[in-house]
Structures are given as C-alpha cells and as structure tokens.
C-alpha cells in the first residue's frame, strides 16, 4: 500500500472542470489496485456533481503513467477491494488463472470500460511515459493532449503477451501501425502519435496543464446532455467497428499467454519484471540508434 499519507489520486474542481490526478510520482504513477479504485471513486464523484461538465485526467510528476504496478513497495494485487466494474468473484483465495482472470476482468478491462462510458467528456493530459497500462487510461479518455516530451509504448510482447488488457490498438492507430507498435515494443513520440490521430494536440511541456484545462473549459460550455449524447454516439460507432467484441476476444488471448507462461516458465509474466522490461527497452532503443548511426 502507499508508503505515506498522500492520496494516490487527487481531485479538484475549478468551475465546471474537475481535475483528477494520478499521484504516485515516485513510482512514475504505476497503477496499483488502491489507485484504480481511488480513480474510480473520483470519476464517480465527477459524474455525480451536476456542476462538473468536463474532466481532465493527469499524472503528477515527470510521467503520466508507467503502467500497472508489477514491483513497487505498494503493489497490492494480493488484497481484496470492493468490486465495482463487474460481477466476477473476488480473486483473493483463488488459484492460478482463475485468480488472475477474475482480478483483471475487474481492475483492468472492467474498469476501463466503465470509465469510457462516463457521460461527461474527459481530456487526458500526458507527459513523459505513457506505457502499457498507462495507454489504457489515456485511450478511454475522449481527447488526448500530449507534451512534446511524451512517449507511448506497449512492450508486453516481451513477456510473450499480446498487448495490454484493454486492447484498443487497432482502433486508435490502425492495424498495420498496431502491429509495428506491438512487434517492436518501440516508443512512439508525441509528434508521431499526433500524426496518426491518436493524440489531438502536442504542446510544450510547460503548456500542458493550461492547454488541457482550456480545452476542457471550452467543451464545458456546450450543453451537458448534448455532450453526453454525442459521446455515446461516437462510442457506439466505435463499438460497431468491432471494439467491444475485439476487447473480449483479445482479453481471452491475453490470459492464454499468462497461463502458458505460468505452465512453461517461472511465472505468468514470462520471468520479466519492471526493471528487466525497462532494460530490454533501453537495449532495443540502443540497437536502433546504433543502426541509424551506421547508416
């Protein structure tokens, strides 16, 4: 659990805009269950407040989010929390894949779907790292504003796993780019993400908070019910393009990979942890730089 008394998600409202901030900067806002449920409570608070017309989701510190917590002192995957996203039973006390499938159905896929359906527009402000589980948080938002130092990556194929649990890759960047993004595990710059339509705006780092707030304030001036219906219309169109059923399908493949890793290796993560994932990414980036230099 968190090592100090600071809330893992902060909430503030200024006028018609609520700002939700991931607040584990010492761990690059790695998402443990405590953060997931705190974020859900913050989204619920904004949904219940009639004064809130739009939201900003941000991350404290240098990075938006380095993804799921797979190794900090606050890792809490072994603990029970009140379930909100679905009717799967508690994972605690269950064995093997049953435990993992139950937990991830709730805290990953289920929560992301729940937040995507919030009937108020959400602007995501991304700086620094937006990796794996961080992508899931950004992708469920309606708009993404990125700082010019932001980068995006889903390197979990290095674990033998076909992408994160909320597998929206082909819809947010197209199939061919999704394959390159996953096959290589390479970082995508904010500018490249803007060019392919995954990001709405790229701004200097010192303008990120203001740009996200101003965009949310502009949206908040539109009729509330009109915004809710428009968000629903676009989400439904995306689902008709296969997103909803695609998420279900790939979630199953994701868990086949976990089960395979557990059966044939040391653990469900293919023997990888946060440090080894980071080191592998740096090595791959170095190889690419070396090749470019030689060319």
PDB file of C-alpha atoms in Angstrom:
ATOM      1  CA  UNK A   1       0.000   0.000   0.000  1.00  0.00           C
ATOM      2  CA  UNK A   2       1.131   3.667  -0.304  1.00  0.00           C
ATOM      3  CA  UNK A   3       4.108   4.434   1.914  1.00  0.00           C
ATOM      4  CA  UNK A   4       2.841   7.842   3.062  1.00  0.00           C
ATOM      5  CA  UNK A   5      -0.467   9.591   3.723  1.00  0.00           C
ATOM      6  CA  UNK A   6      -0.709  11.275   0.321  1.00  0.00           C
ATOM      7  CA  UNK A   7      -3.807  10.280  -1.660  1.00  0.00           C
ATOM      8  CA  UNK A   8      -2.974   8.124  -4.678  1.00  0.00           C
ATOM      9  CA  UNK A   9      -5.468  10.157  -6.738  1.00  0.00           C
ATOM     10  CA  UNK A  10      -6.250  13.813  -6.104  1.00  0.00           C
ATOM     11  CA  UNK A  11      -9.454  15.606  -7.065  1.00  0.00           C
ATOM     12  CA  UNK A  12     -10.177  19.281  -7.515  1.00  0.00           C
ATOM     13  CA  UNK A  13     -12.908  21.219  -9.260  1.00  0.00           C
ATOM     14  CA  UNK A  14     -12.484  24.693 -10.716  1.00  0.00           C
ATOM     15  CA  UNK A  15     -15.692  25.997 -12.237  1.00  0.00           C
ATOM     16  CA  UNK A  16     -17.179  23.355 -14.499  1.00  0.00           C
ATOM     17  CA  UNK A  17     -13.993  21.282 -14.833  1.00  0.00           C
ATOM     18  CA  UNK A  18     -12.861  18.516 -12.474  1.00  0.00           C
ATOM     19  CA  UNK A  19      -9.164  17.607 -12.483  1.00  0.00           C
ATOM     20  CA  UNK A  20      -8.225  14.059 -11.481  1.00  0.00           C
ATOM     21  CA  UNK A  21      -4.513  13.466 -10.918  1.00  0.00           C
ATOM     22  CA  UNK A  22      -2.665  10.169 -10.534  1.00  0.00           C
ATOM     23  CA  UNK A  23      -0.441  10.783  -7.521  1.00  0.00           C
ATOM     24  CA  UNK A  24       2.325   8.198  -7.191  1.00  0.00           C
ATOM     25  CA  UNK A  25       5.066  10.250  -8.892  1.00  0.00           C
ATOM     26  CA  UNK A  26       7.858   8.456  -7.022  1.00  0.00           C
ATOM     27  CA  UNK A  27       6.826   5.291  -8.910  1.00  0.00           C
ATOM     28  CA  UNK A  28       6.021   7.031 -12.213  1.00  0.00           C
ATOM     29  CA  UNK A  29       2.321   6.682 -11.320  1.00  0.00           C
ATOM     30  CA  UNK A  30       2.368   2.906 -11.553  1.00  0.00           C
ATOM     31  CA  UNK A  31      -1.205   1.722 -11.072  1.00  0.00           C
ATOM     32  CA  UNK A  32      -1.862  -0.498  -8.073  1.00  0.00           C
ATOM     33  CA  UNK A  33      -5.382  -1.504  -7.046  1.00  0.00           C
ATOM     34  CA  UNK A  34      -5.555   1.302  -4.496  1.00  0.00           C
ATOM     35  CA  UNK A  35      -5.022   3.819  -7.302  1.00  0.00           C
ATOM     36  CA  UNK A  36      -7.533   2.061  -9.565  1.00  0.00           C
ATOM     37  CA  UNK A  37     -10.327   2.220  -7.023  1.00  0.00           C
ATOM     38  CA  UNK A  38      -9.421   5.757  -5.967  1.00  0.00           C
ATOM     39  CA  UNK A  39      -9.606   6.799  -9.613  1.00  0.00           C
ATOM     40  CA  UNK A  40     -12.964   5.086  -9.958  1.00  0.00           C
ATOM     41  CA  UNK A  41     -14.250   6.971  -6.910  1.00  0.00           C
ATOM     42  CA  UNK A  42     -13.020  10.236  -8.426  1.00  0.00           C
ATOM     43  CA  UNK A  43     -14.775   9.517 -11.738  1.00  0.00           C
ATOM     44  CA  UNK A  44     -17.947   8.671  -9.798  1.00  0.00           C
ATOM     45  CA  UNK A  45     -17.661  11.927  -7.838  1.00  0.00           C
ATOM     46  CA  UNK A  46     -17.394  13.904 -11.067  1.00  0.00           C
ATOM     47  CA  UNK A  47     -20.335  12.005 -12.568  1.00  0.00           C
ATOM     48  CA  UNK A  48     -22.496  12.816  -9.534  1.00  0.00           C
ATOM     49  CA  UNK A  49     -21.618  16.514  -9.438  1.00  0.00           C
ATOM     50  CA  UNK A  50     -24.045  18.487 -11.610  1.00  0.00           C
ATOM     51  CA  UNK A  51     -21.590  21.395 -11.657  1.00  0.00           C
ATOM     52  CA  UNK A  52     -18.984  19.299 -13.489  1.00  0.00           C
ATOM     53  CA  UNK A  53     -19.345  19.437 -17.278  1.00  0.00           C
ATOM     54  CA  UNK A  54     -15.906  18.109 -18.304  1.00  0.00           C
ATOM     55  CA  UNK A  55     -12.874  16.451 -16.740  1.00  0.00           C
ATOM     56  CA  UNK A  56      -9.087  16.449 -17.057  1.00  0.00           C
ATOM     57  CA  UNK A  57      -7.144  13.293 -16.220  1.00  0.00           C
ATOM     58  CA  UNK A  58      -3.474  13.976 -15.457  1.00  0.00           C
ATOM     59  CA  UNK A  59      -0.434  12.447 -13.773  1.00  0.00           C
ATOM     60  CA  UNK A  60       1.731  14.094 -11.127  1.00  0.00           C
ATOM     61  CA  UNK A  61       5.462  14.420 -11.678  1.00  0.00           C
ATOM     62  CA  UNK A  62       7.615  13.721 -14.736  1.00  0.00           C
ATOM     63  CA  UNK A  63       5.484  10.891 -16.153  1.00  0.00           C
ATOM     64  CA  UNK A  64       1.809  10.280 -16.813  1.00  0.00           C
ATOM     65  CA  UNK A  65       1.948   6.558 -16.015  1.00  0.00           C
ATOM     66  CA  UNK A  66       4.453   3.739 -16.429  1.00  0.00           C
ATOM     67  CA  UNK A  67       1.603   1.210 -16.412  1.00  0.00           C
ATOM     68  CA  UNK A  68       0.456  -1.448 -13.986  1.00  0.00           C
ATOM     69  CA  UNK A  69       2.308  -1.864 -10.723  1.00  0.00           C
ATOM     70  CA  UNK A  70       4.356  -5.038 -11.081  1.00  0.00           C
ATOM     71  CA  UNK A  71       7.010  -4.339  -8.480  1.00  0.00           C
ATOM     72  CA  UNK A  72       6.749  -1.267  -6.199  1.00  0.00           C
ATOM     73  CA  UNK A  73       6.520  -1.491  -2.393  1.00  0.00           C
ATOM     74  CA  UNK A  74       2.836  -0.565  -2.781  1.00  0.00           C
ATOM     75  CA  UNK A  75       1.935  -3.485  -5.029  1.00  0.00           C
ATOM     76  CA  UNK A  76      -1.361  -4.847  -3.694  1.00  0.00           C
ATOM     77  CA  UNK A  77      -2.548  -7.483  -6.173  1.00  0.00           C
ATOM     78  CA  UNK A  78      -2.958  -9.921  -3.269  1.00  0.00           C
ATOM     79  CA  UNK A  79      -5.541  -7.743  -1.482  1.00  0.00           C
ATOM     80  CA  UNK A  80      -9.315  -7.587  -1.780  1.00  0.00           C
ATOM     81  CA  UNK A  81     -11.117  -4.384  -2.755  1.00  0.00           C
ATOM     82  CA  UNK A  82     -14.851  -3.705  -3.124  1.00  0.00           C
ATOM     83  CA  UNK A  83     -15.616  -4.639  -6.730  1.00  0.00           C
ATOM     84  CA  UNK A  84     -17.373  -2.036  -8.865  1.00  0.00           C
ATOM     85  CA  UNK A  85     -16.851  -2.872 -12.541  1.00  0.00           C
ATOM     86  CA  UNK A  86     -18.470  -6.283 -12.806  1.00  0.00           C
ATOM     87  CA  UNK A  87     -19.853  -9.329 -11.031  1.00  0.00           C
ATOM     88  CA  UNK A  88     -16.764 -11.540 -11.062  1.00  0.00           C
ATOM     89  CA  UNK A  89     -15.964 -13.025  -7.667  1.00  0.00           C
ATOM     90  CA  UNK A  90     -13.032 -11.873  -5.567  1.00  0.00           C
ATOM     91  CA  UNK A  91      -9.695 -13.141  -6.842  1.00  0.00           C
ATOM     92  CA  UNK A  92      -8.196 -13.498  -3.362  1.00  0.00           C
ATOM     93  CA  UNK A  93      -8.030 -17.096  -2.224  1.00  0.00           C
ATOM     94  CA  UNK A  94      -8.369 -18.474  -5.757  1.00  0.00           C
ATOM     95  CA  UNK A  95      -5.665 -20.428  -7.554  1.00  0.00           C
ATOM     96  CA  UNK A  96      -3.830 -19.969 -10.832  1.00  0.00           C
ATOM     97  CA  UNK A  97      -5.538 -18.474 -13.840  1.00  0.00           C
ATOM     98  CA  UNK A  98      -8.889 -18.259 -12.051  1.00  0.00           C
ATOM     99  CA  UNK A  99      -7.439 -15.658  -9.690  1.00  0.00           C
ATOM    100  CA  UNK A 100      -5.727 -13.647 -12.428  1.00  0.00           C
ATOM    101  CA  UNK A 101      -8.719 -13.727 -14.784  1.00  0.00           C
ATOM    102  CA  UNK A 102     -11.118 -12.631 -12.034  1.00  0.00           C
ATOM    103  CA  UNK A 103      -8.878  -9.766 -10.920  1.00  0.00           C
ATOM    104  CA  UNK A 104      -8.047  -8.459 -14.388  1.00  0.00           C
ATOM    105  CA  UNK A 105     -11.673  -8.701 -15.523  1.00  0.00           C
ATOM    106  CA  UNK A 106     -12.413  -6.253 -12.733  1.00  0.00           C
ATOM    107  CA  UNK A 107      -9.480  -3.893 -12.278  1.00  0.00           C
ATOM    108  CA  UNK A 108      -8.267  -3.671 -15.882  1.00  0.00           C
ATOM    109  CA  UNK A 109     -10.788  -4.459 -18.622  1.00  0.00           C
ATOM    110  CA  UNK A 110     -13.866  -3.838 -16.491  1.00  0.00           C
ATOM    111  CA  UNK A 111     -12.713  -0.529 -15.049  1.00  0.00           C
ATOM    112  CA  UNK A 112     -11.571   0.809 -18.415  1.00  0.00           C
ATOM    113  CA  UNK A 113     -14.948   0.016 -19.967  1.00  0.00           C
ATOM    114  CA  UNK A 114     -16.715   1.627 -17.024  1.00  0.00           C
ATOM    115  CA  UNK A 115     -14.694   4.836 -17.320  1.00  0.00           C
ATOM    116  CA  UNK A 116     -15.117   5.008 -21.094  1.00  0.00           C
ATOM    117  CA  UNK A 117     -18.884   5.191 -20.557  1.00  0.00           C
ATOM    118  CA  UNK A 118     -18.741   8.213 -18.235  1.00  0.00           C
ATOM    119  CA  UNK A 119     -21.285  10.572 -19.869  1.00  0.00           C
ATOM    120  CA  UNK A 120     -19.041  13.619 -19.487  1.00  0.00           C
ATOM    121  CA  UNK A 121     -16.080  14.408 -21.774  1.00  0.00           C
ATOM    122  CA  UNK A 122     -12.612  13.618 -20.415  1.00  0.00           C
ATOM    123  CA  UNK A 123      -9.401  15.278 -21.635  1.00  0.00           C
ATOM    124  CA  UNK A 124      -6.228  13.340 -20.865  1.00  0.00           C
ATOM    125  CA  UNK A 125      -3.000  15.310 -20.275  1.00  0.00           C
ATOM    126  CA  UNK A 126       0.040  13.117 -20.976  1.00  0.00           C
ATOM    127  CA  UNK A 127       3.666  13.942 -20.208  1.00  0.00           C
ATOM    128  CA  UNK A 128       6.712  11.703 -20.164  1.00  0.00           C
ATOM    129  CA  UNK A 129       5.982   7.986 -20.128  1.00  0.00           C
ATOM    130  CA  UNK A 130       2.618   6.548 -21.108  1.00  0.00           C
ATOM    131  CA  UNK A 131       3.377   2.840 -21.108  1.00  0.00           C
ATOM    132  CA  UNK A 132       1.192  -0.299 -21.247  1.00  0.00           C
ATOM    133  CA  UNK A 133      -1.464   0.251 -18.557  1.00  0.00           C
ATOM    134  CA  UNK A 134      -0.918   3.984 -18.980  1.00  0.00           C
ATOM    135  CA  UNK A 135      -2.140   3.629 -22.558  1.00  0.00           C
ATOM    136  CA  UNK A 136      -5.355   2.085 -21.273  1.00  0.00           C
ATOM    137  CA  UNK A 137      -6.070   5.120 -19.112  1.00  0.00           C
ATOM    138  CA  UNK A 138      -5.341   7.549 -21.934  1.00  0.00           C
ATOM    139  CA  UNK A 139      -7.329   5.582 -24.526  1.00  0.00           C
ATOM    140  CA  UNK A 140     -10.568   5.572 -22.515  1.00  0.00           C
ATOM    141  CA  UNK A 141     -10.471   9.361 -22.459  1.00  0.00           C
ATOM    142  CA  UNK A 142     -12.184  11.326 -25.225  1.00  0.00           C
ATOM    143  CA  UNK A 143      -9.289  13.605 -26.140  1.00  0.00           C
ATOM    144  CA  UNK A 144      -5.551  13.403 -25.506  1.00  0.00           C
ATOM    145  CA  UNK A 145      -3.264  16.417 -25.167  1.00  0.00           C
ATOM    146  CA  UNK A 146       0.408  15.418 -25.002  1.00  0.00           C
ATOM    147  CA  UNK A 147       3.511  17.368 -24.083  1.00  0.00           C
ATOM    148  CA  UNK A 148       6.310  17.355 -26.616  1.00  0.00           C
ATOM    149  CA  UNK A 149       8.358  15.100 -24.306  1.00  0.00           C
ATOM    150  CA  UNK A 150       5.652  12.433 -24.058  1.00  0.00           C
ATOM    151  CA  UNK A 151       6.080   8.941 -25.468  1.00  0.00           C
ATOM    152  CA  UNK A 152       3.837   5.897 -25.794  1.00  0.00           C
ATOM    153  CA  UNK A 153       4.735   2.193 -25.696  1.00  0.00           C
ATOM    154  CA  UNK A 154       3.252  -1.241 -25.116  1.00  0.00           C
ATOM    155  CA  UNK A 155       6.246  -3.546 -24.666  1.00  0.00           C
ATOM    156  CA  UNK A 156       4.443  -6.513 -23.089  1.00  0.00           C
ATOM    157  CA  UNK A 157       5.064  -8.754 -26.108  1.00  0.00           C
ATOM    158  CA  UNK A 158       8.486  -9.126 -24.444  1.00  0.00           C
ATOM    159  CA  UNK A 159       6.570 -11.113 -21.814  1.00  0.00           C
ATOM    160  CA  UNK A 160       5.012 -13.248 -24.527  1.00  0.00           C
ATOM    161  CA  UNK A 161       1.692 -11.415 -24.014  1.00  0.00           C
ATOM    162  CA  UNK A 162      -0.247  -9.881 -26.956  1.00  0.00           C
ATOM    163  CA  UNK A 163      -0.695  -6.359 -25.624  1.00  0.00           C
ATOM    164  CA  UNK A 164      -2.422  -4.884 -22.605  1.00  0.00           C
ATOM    165  CA  UNK A 165      -5.829  -5.993 -21.330  1.00  0.00           C
ATOM    166  CA  UNK A 166      -7.799  -3.136 -22.902  1.00  0.00           C
ATOM    167  CA  UNK A 167      -6.681  -3.963 -26.434  1.00  0.00           C
ATOM    168  CA  UNK A 168      -7.747  -0.874 -28.380  1.00  0.00           C
ATOM    169  CA  UNK A 169      -4.595  -0.712 -30.517  1.00  0.00           C
ATOM    170  CA  UNK A 170      -6.128  -1.390 -33.989  1.00  0.00           C
ATOM    171  CA  UNK A 171      -8.840   1.207 -33.361  1.00  0.00           C
ATOM    172  CA  UNK A 172      -6.632   4.028 -32.056  1.00  0.00           C
ATOM    173  CA  UNK A 173      -3.813   3.641 -34.582  1.00  0.00           C
ATOM    174  CA  UNK A 174      -4.902   1.246 -37.337  1.00  0.00           C
ATOM    175  CA  UNK A 175      -3.912  -2.416 -37.832  1.00  0.00           C
ATOM    176  CA  UNK A 176      -0.516  -2.027 -39.523  1.00  0.00           C
ATOM    177  CA  UNK A 177       0.778   0.558 -37.091  1.00  0.00           C
ATOM    178  CA  UNK A 178      -0.624  -1.503 -34.218  1.00  0.00           C
ATOM    179  CA  UNK A 179       1.393  -4.499 -35.401  1.00  0.00           C
ATOM    180  CA  UNK A 180       4.607  -2.468 -35.656  1.00  0.00           C
ATOM    181  CA  UNK A 181       3.947  -0.864 -32.260  1.00  0.00           C
ATOM    182  CA  UNK A 182       3.472  -4.279 -30.638  1.00  0.00           C
ATOM    183  CA  UNK A 183       6.008  -6.355 -32.588  1.00  0.00           C
ATOM    184  CA  UNK A 184       8.878  -3.960 -31.821  1.00  0.00           C
ATOM    185  CA  UNK A 185       7.839  -2.602 -28.430  1.00  0.00           C
ATOM    186  CA  UNK A 186       9.359   0.680 -29.559  1.00  0.00           C
ATOM    187  CA  UNK A 187       8.405   4.044 -28.149  1.00  0.00           C
ATOM    188  CA  UNK A 188       6.121   6.277 -30.200  1.00  0.00           C
ATOM    189  CA  UNK A 189       6.791  10.001 -29.853  1.00  0.00           C
ATOM    190  CA  UNK A 190       4.054  12.508 -29.145  1.00  0.00           C
ATOM    191  CA  UNK A 191       4.524  14.002 -32.606  1.00  0.00           C
ATOM    192  CA  UNK A 192       4.122  10.621 -34.295  1.00  0.00           C
ATOM    193  CA  UNK A 193       1.043   9.895 -32.160  1.00  0.00           C
ATOM    194  CA  UNK A 194      -0.395  13.211 -33.338  1.00  0.00           C
ATOM    195  CA  UNK A 195       0.359  12.424 -36.979  1.00  0.00           C
ATOM    196  CA  UNK A 196      -1.575   9.142 -36.841  1.00  0.00           C
ATOM    197  CA  UNK A 197      -4.525  10.661 -34.985  1.00  0.00           C
ATOM    198  CA  UNK A 198      -4.013   9.010 -31.600  1.00  0.00           C
ATOM    199  CA  UNK A 199      -3.317  12.372 -29.961  1.00  0.00           C
ATOM    200  CA  UNK A 200      -5.311  15.568 -30.510  1.00  0.00           C
ATOM    201  CA  UNK A 201      -2.676  18.162 -29.654  1.00  0.00           C
ATOM    202  CA  UNK A 202       1.033  18.370 -28.842  1.00  0.00           C
ATOM    203  CA  UNK A 203       2.236  21.300 -26.760  1.00  0.00           C
ATOM    204  CA  UNK A 204       5.399  22.353 -24.912  1.00  0.00           C
ATOM    205  CA  UNK A 205       5.712  20.710 -21.507  1.00  0.00           C
ATOM    206  CA  UNK A 206       5.123  23.957 -19.645  1.00  0.00           C
ATOM    207  CA  UNK A 207       1.852  24.495 -21.543  1.00  0.00           C
ATOM    208  CA  UNK A 208       0.363  21.038 -20.942  1.00  0.00           C
ATOM    209  CA  UNK A 209      -1.752  21.740 -17.860  1.00  0.00           C
ATOM    210  CA  UNK A 210      -3.110  25.014 -19.241  1.00  0.00           C
ATOM    211  CA  UNK A 211      -3.868  23.543 -22.671  1.00  0.00           C
ATOM    212  CA  UNK A 212      -5.779  20.601 -21.192  1.00  0.00           C
ATOM    213  CA  UNK A 213      -7.695  22.871 -18.814  1.00  0.00           C
ATOM    214  CA  UNK A 214      -8.575  25.409 -21.502  1.00  0.00           C
ATOM    215  CA  UNK A 215      -9.770  22.667 -23.844  1.00  0.00           C
ATOM    216  CA  UNK A 216     -11.929  21.153 -21.091  1.00  0.00           C
ATOM    217  CA  UNK A 217     -13.335  24.596 -20.224  1.00  0.00           C
ATOM    218  CA  UNK A 218     -14.246  25.202 -23.852  1.00  0.00           C
ATOM    219  CA  UNK A 219     -16.003  21.824 -24.043  1.00  0.00           C
ATOM    220  CA  UNK A 220     -17.796  22.525 -20.757  1.00  0.00           C
ATOM    221  CA  UNK A 221     -19.597  25.482 -22.334  1.00  0.00           C
ATOM    222  CA  UNK A 222     -21.549  23.135 -24.614  1.00  0.00           C
ATOM    223  CA  UNK A 223     -24.929  21.714 -23.490  1.00  0.00           C
ATOM    224  CA  UNK A 224     -24.382  18.900 -20.997  1.00  0.00           C
ATOM    225  CA  UNK A 225     -26.948  16.489 -22.435  1.00  0.00           C
ATOM    226  CA  UNK A 226     -25.769  17.206 -25.965  1.00  0.00           C
ATOM    227  CA  UNK A 227     -22.215  16.313 -24.970  1.00  0.00           C
ATOM    228  CA  UNK A 228     -23.371  13.095 -23.297  1.00  0.00           C
ATOM    229  CA  UNK A 229     -25.363  12.018 -26.347  1.00  0.00           C
ATOM    230  CA  UNK A 230     -22.515  12.904 -28.710  1.00  0.00           C
ATOM    231  CA  UNK A 231     -20.036  10.903 -26.658  1.00  0.00           C
ATOM    232  CA  UNK A 232     -22.443   7.960 -26.660  1.00  0.00           C
ATOM    233  CA  UNK A 233     -22.927   8.249 -30.427  1.00  0.00           C
ATOM    234  CA  UNK A 234     -19.200   8.126 -31.184  1.00  0.00           C
ATOM    235  CA  UNK A 235     -18.600   5.303 -28.701  1.00  0.00           C
ATOM    236  CA  UNK A 236     -21.419   3.292 -30.253  1.00  0.00           C
ATOM    237  CA  UNK A 237     -19.981   3.849 -33.719  1.00  0.00           C
ATOM    238  CA  UNK A 238     -16.589   2.629 -32.474  1.00  0.00           C
ATOM    239  CA  UNK A 239     -18.240  -0.455 -30.997  1.00  0.00           C
ATOM    240  CA  UNK A 240     -19.980  -1.133 -34.312  1.00  0.00           C
ATOM    241  CA  UNK A 241     -16.482  -1.134 -35.817  1.00  0.00           C
ATOM    242  CA  UNK A 242     -15.756  -4.086 -33.540  1.00  0.00           C
ATOM    243  CA  UNK A 243     -14.109  -2.535 -30.484  1.00  0.00           C
ATOM    244  CA  UNK A 244     -16.343  -4.111 -27.834  1.00  0.00           C
ATOM    245  CA  UNK A 245     -16.173  -7.654 -29.186  1.00  0.00           C
ATOM    246  CA  UNK A 246     -12.495  -7.218 -30.049  1.00  0.00           C
ATOM    247  CA  UNK A 247     -11.689  -6.361 -26.450  1.00  0.00           C
ATOM    248  CA  UNK A 248     -13.404  -9.530 -25.253  1.00  0.00           C
ATOM    249  CA  UNK A 249     -11.613 -11.666 -27.815  1.00  0.00           C
ATOM    250  CA  UNK A 250      -8.116 -10.380 -27.113  1.00  0.00           C
ATOM    251  CA  UNK A 251      -8.658 -10.428 -23.351  1.00  0.00           C
ATOM    252  CA  UNK A 252      -9.002 -14.191 -23.729  1.00  0.00           C
ATOM    253  CA  UNK A 253      -5.764 -14.389 -25.734  1.00  0.00           C
ATOM    254  CA  UNK A 254      -4.060 -12.241 -23.117  1.00  0.00           C
ATOM    255  CA  UNK A 255      -4.914 -14.831 -20.476  1.00  0.00           C
ATOM    256  CA  UNK A 256      -3.894 -17.756 -22.654  1.00  0.00           C
ATOM    257  CA  UNK A 257      -0.459 -16.102 -22.697  1.00  0.00           C
ATOM    258  CA  UNK A 258      -0.389 -15.699 -18.907  1.00  0.00           C
ATOM    259  CA  UNK A 259      -1.394 -19.337 -18.429  1.00  0.00           C
ATOM    260  CA  UNK A 260       1.216 -20.504 -20.947  1.00  0.00           C
ATOM    261  CA  UNK A 261       3.926 -18.532 -19.167  1.00  0.00           C
ATOM    262  CA  UNK A 262       2.936 -19.968 -15.810  1.00  0.00           C
ATOM    263  CA  UNK A 263       2.887 -23.523 -17.174  1.00  0.00           C
ATOM    264  CA  UNK A 264       6.170 -23.385 -19.063  1.00  0.00           C
ATOM    265  CA  UNK A 265       8.210 -20.858 -17.100  1.00  0.00           C
ATOM    266  CA  UNK A 266       8.780 -19.232 -13.759  1.00  0.00           C
ATOM    267  CA  UNK A 267       5.691 -17.033 -13.576  1.00  0.00           C
ATOM    268  CA  UNK A 268       2.752 -15.591 -15.564  1.00  0.00           C
ATOM    269  CA  UNK A 269       4.863 -12.589 -16.661  1.00  0.00           C
ATOM    270  CA  UNK A 270       7.402 -14.679 -18.535  1.00  0.00           C
ATOM    271  CA  UNK A 271      10.107 -14.030 -15.961  1.00  0.00           C
ATOM    272  CA  UNK A 272      10.032 -10.271 -16.588  1.00  0.00           C
ATOM    273  CA  UNK A 273       9.690  -7.511 -14.019  1.00  0.00           C
ATOM    274  CA  UNK A 274       9.673  -3.721 -14.194  1.00  0.00           C
ATOM    275  CA  UNK A 275      13.473  -3.479 -14.208  1.00  0.00           C
ATOM    276  CA  UNK A 276      14.043  -6.143 -16.864  1.00  0.00           C
ATOM    277  CA  UNK A 277      11.322  -4.617 -19.062  1.00  0.00           C
ATOM    278  CA  UNK A 278      12.996  -1.236 -18.749  1.00  0.00           C
ATOM    279  CA  UNK A 279      16.437  -2.638 -19.503  1.00  0.00           C
ATOM    280  CA  UNK A 280      15.150  -4.566 -22.529  1.00  0.00           C
ATOM    281  CA  UNK A 281      13.527  -1.420 -23.853  1.00  0.00           C
ATOM    282  CA  UNK A 282      16.716   0.577 -23.423  1.00  0.00           C
ATOM    283  CA  UNK A 283      18.738  -2.126 -25.157  1.00  0.00           C
ATOM    284  CA  UNK A 284      16.329  -2.183 -28.088  1.00  0.00           C
ATOM    285  CA  UNK A 285      16.418   1.594 -28.331  1.00  0.00           C
ATOM    286  CA  UNK A 286      20.224   1.480 -28.286  1.00  0.00           C
ATOM    287  CA  UNK A 287      20.297  -1.092 -31.071  1.00  0.00           C
ATOM    288  CA  UNK A 288      18.070   1.115 -33.186  1.00  0.00           C
ATOM    289  CA  UNK A 289      20.229   4.169 -32.532  1.00  0.00           C
ATOM    290  CA  UNK A 290      23.392   2.232 -33.398  1.00  0.00           C
ATOM    291  CA  UNK A 291      21.891   1.044 -36.693  1.00  0.00           C
ATOM    292  CA  UNK A 292      20.769   4.545 -37.608  1.00  0.00           C
ATOM    293  CA  UNK A 293      24.233   5.914 -36.825  1.00  0.00           C
ATOM    294  CA  UNK A 294      25.910   3.343 -39.053  1.00  0.00           C
ATOM    295  CA  UNK A 295      23.513   4.032 -41.883  1.00  0.00           C
TER     296      UNK A 295
END
